[in-house]
Short mmCIF file of C-alpha atoms in Angstrom, two decimals:
data_model
loop_
_atom_site.label_atom_id
_atom_site.label_comp_id
_atom_site.label_asym_id
_atom_site.label_seq_id
_atom_site.Cartn_x
_atom_site.Cartn_y
_atom_site.Cartn_z
CA MET A 1 0.00 0.00 0.00
CA LYS A 2 2.93 2.31 0.67
CA VAL A 3 4.05 1.98 -2.98
CA LYS A 4 0.56 2.79 -4.24
CA ASN A 5 0.28 5.88 -2.02
CA SER A 6 3.69 7.04 -3.22
CA ARG A 7 2.68 6.41 -6.85
CA LEU A 8 -0.60 8.33 -6.41
CA GLU A 9 1.23 11.26 -4.83
CA THR A 10 3.73 11.26 -7.71
CA LEU A 11 0.84 11.13 -10.18
CA ARG A 12 -0.81 14.13 -8.46
CA LEU A 13 2.47 16.04 -8.63
CA LEU A 14 3.02 15.24 -12.33
CA ILE A 15 -0.51 16.26 -13.29
CA SER A 16 -0.38 19.49 -11.30
CA THR A 17 3.05 20.59 -12.59
CA GLN A 18 3.15 19.43 -16.22
CA GLN A 19 0.92 19.59 -19.28
CA ILE A 20 0.25 15.91 -19.87
CA GLY A 21 -2.39 14.94 -22.39
CA SER A 22 -2.23 11.15 -22.72
CA GLN A 23 -1.85 8.04 -20.62
CA GLU A 24 1.25 7.17 -22.65
CA GLU A 25 2.87 10.45 -21.57
CA LEU A 26 1.87 9.75 -17.96
CA LEU A 27 3.34 6.24 -18.09
CA THR A 28 6.62 7.63 -19.45
CA ALA A 29 6.76 10.35 -16.77
CA LEU A 30 5.99 7.82 -14.02
CA LYS A 31 8.69 5.49 -15.34
CA LYS A 32 11.23 8.35 -15.08
CA LYS A 33 10.15 8.68 -11.43
CA GLY A 34 10.74 4.96 -10.82
CA PHE A 35 7.20 3.62 -11.23
CA THR A 36 6.63 0.96 -13.89
CA LEU A 37 2.96 0.07 -14.26
CA THR A 38 0.43 -1.06 -16.81
CA GLN A 39 -2.05 1.13 -18.61
CA ALA A 40 -4.87 -0.64 -16.73
CA THR A 41 -3.31 0.24 -13.36
CA LEU A 42 -2.84 3.84 -14.49
CA SER A 43 -6.51 4.00 -15.55
CA ARG A 44 -7.58 2.79 -12.11
CA ASP A 45 -5.30 5.35 -10.44
CA LEU A 46 -6.73 8.17 -12.58
CA LYS A 47 -10.26 7.06 -11.72
CA GLN A 48 -9.43 6.92 -8.00
CA LEU A 49 -7.98 10.46 -8.12
CA LYS A 50 -11.01 11.66 -10.14
CA VAL A 51 -8.67 13.09 -12.76
CA ALA A 52 -10.39 14.92 -15.61
CA LYS A 53 -9.25 16.46 -18.88
CA ALA A 54 -9.49 20.19 -19.46
CA SER A 55 -8.78 22.39 -22.43
CA THR A 56 -5.85 24.82 -22.37
CA LEU A 57 -5.86 28.22 -24.06
CA SER A 58 -4.34 26.60 -27.16
CA GLY A 59 -7.14 24.01 -27.33
CA GLN A 60 -4.97 21.11 -26.19
CA TYR A 61 -6.53 18.74 -23.65
CA ILE A 62 -4.52 17.95 -20.53
CA TYR A 63 -5.11 16.02 -17.32
CA VAL A 64 -6.19 18.10 -14.31
CA LEU A 65 -6.94 17.34 -10.69
CA PRO A 66 -10.49 18.57 -10.15
CA ASN A 67 -11.88 20.13 -6.99
CA GLU A 68 -14.25 17.82 -5.14
CA THR A 69 -17.07 20.35 -5.49
CA MET A 70 -16.78 20.17 -9.27
CA TYR A 71 -18.73 16.90 -9.11
CA ARG A 72 -21.71 18.18 -7.11
CA ARG A 73 -24.99 18.06 -8.96
CA VAL A 74 -26.79 21.31 -9.57
CA SER A 75 -30.57 21.58 -9.24
CA LYS A 76 -30.99 23.56 -12.48
CA PRO A 77 -28.19 22.73 -14.93
CA GLN A 78 -27.30 25.20 -17.66
CA GLN A 79 -27.62 24.27 -21.30
CA GLY A 80 -24.36 23.53 -23.14
CA ASN A 81 -24.61 26.65 -25.32
CA ASP A 82 -25.06 28.86 -22.23
CA ILE A 83 -21.99 27.36 -20.57
CA MET A 84 -19.82 27.83 -23.66
CA ALA A 85 -20.97 31.44 -24.11
CA THR A 86 -19.52 32.55 -20.77
CA SER A 87 -15.91 32.53 -19.58
CA GLY A 88 -16.60 31.35 -16.04
CA LEU A 89 -15.17 34.55 -14.56
CA ILE A 90 -17.75 36.59 -12.67
CA SER A 91 -15.81 39.51 -11.16
CA LEU A 92 -12.42 40.95 -10.19
CA GLN A 93 -11.85 43.23 -7.19
CA PHE A 94 -8.70 44.58 -5.56
CA SER A 95 -7.50 45.33 -2.05
CA GLY A 96 -3.93 46.57 -1.83
CA ASN A 97 -1.74 44.31 -3.92
CA ILE A 98 -4.23 41.41 -3.80
CA GLY A 99 -6.89 40.72 -6.40
CA VAL A 100 -9.92 38.52 -5.79
CA ILE A 101 -11.49 36.83 -8.77
CA LYS A 102 -14.93 35.25 -8.37
CA THR A 103 -15.80 32.47 -10.82
CA ARG A 104 -18.58 30.02 -11.46
CA PRO A 105 -18.19 26.86 -9.33
CA GLY A 106 -15.42 24.63 -10.61
CA TYR A 107 -13.77 27.25 -12.85
CA ALA A 108 -11.21 28.81 -10.49
CA SER A 109 -8.49 26.16 -10.86
CA ALA A 110 -8.52 26.25 -14.65
CA ILE A 111 -8.50 30.06 -14.83
CA ALA A 112 -5.72 30.29 -12.20
CA TRP A 113 -3.70 27.69 -14.11
CA ASN A 114 -4.02 29.78 -17.29
CA ILE A 115 -2.99 32.95 -15.42
CA ASP A 116 0.05 31.25 -13.85
CA HIS A 117 1.18 29.72 -17.13
CA SER A 118 0.81 33.01 -19.04
CA GLU A 119 3.75 34.31 -16.97
CA PHE A 120 2.41 37.84 -16.65
CA GLU A 121 5.01 40.16 -15.10
CA SER A 122 2.16 41.97 -13.34
CA ILE A 123 1.11 38.88 -11.34
CA LEU A 124 3.41 37.03 -8.93
CA GLY A 125 1.06 34.06 -8.49
CA THR A 126 -2.38 32.74 -7.72
CA ILE A 127 -4.16 30.58 -5.16
CA ALA A 128 -7.38 28.95 -6.35
CA GLY A 129 -10.32 27.39 -4.60
CA ASP A 130 -13.52 26.16 -6.21
CA ASP A 131 -14.96 29.53 -7.18
CA THR A 132 -12.41 32.08 -5.93
CA ILE A 133 -8.88 33.00 -6.98
CA PHE A 134 -6.48 35.20 -5.02
CA ILE A 135 -3.87 36.92 -7.16
CA VAL A 136 -0.82 38.72 -5.84
CA MET A 137 0.26 41.71 -7.87
CA ALA A 138 3.91 42.59 -8.46
CA ASP A 139 5.09 45.71 -6.58
CA ASP A 140 5.75 47.75 -9.71
CA THR A 141 2.45 47.15 -11.48
CA THR A 142 -0.97 48.77 -11.62
CA ARG A 143 -4.41 47.31 -11.23
CA GLU A 144 -5.16 48.37 -14.79
CA LYS A 145 -2.20 46.32 -16.07
CA VAL A 146 -3.44 43.26 -14.16
CA VAL A 147 -6.92 43.70 -15.63
CA GLN A 148 -5.41 44.14 -19.09
CA ASP A 149 -3.30 40.97 -18.73
CA ILE A 150 -6.11 38.81 -17.36
CA SER A 151 -8.51 40.06 -20.04
CA THR A 152 -6.25 38.43 -22.64
CA ILE A 153 -7.32 35.10 -21.10
CA VAL A 154 -10.96 35.65 -20.10
CA GLU A 155 -13.63 38.34 -20.31
CA ILE A 156 -13.69 40.43 -17.13
CA THR A 157 -16.56 42.18 -15.39
CA ARG A 158 -15.21 44.35 -12.54
CA GLU A 159 -17.40 45.09 -9.54
#
């Protein structure tokens, strides 16, 4: 069981730090970390971790570790066209050098990932929950620059 827990932790780390889009890529990455396993075992591990695939800004699909709340059922689901027509970002507010982004449930991780991987000089980093993202602004930047940078990723409505 200790080997499995170590393998699952390594799998979480790989998925959260690299853009991996196939089980073959995952198997190769795990092998480099000292874990040799079959595709069937990997599939079971992915299912246990509730790993999903999400689209990047370039349209490539990669594995992501979803938030537990992403799987909650909603009482009145939106139609597919309505979901695709909105970015998931609800609002952006600032206090000092911290920005708070409100998103639809389940969207914060993906938006924060896109912000972090865009390597904006105006943003030092993000912390994401299910529907909220904290962003830390660089000392020498303005709120307007942060808004401008983030708006290259998603449509913003500021409160």
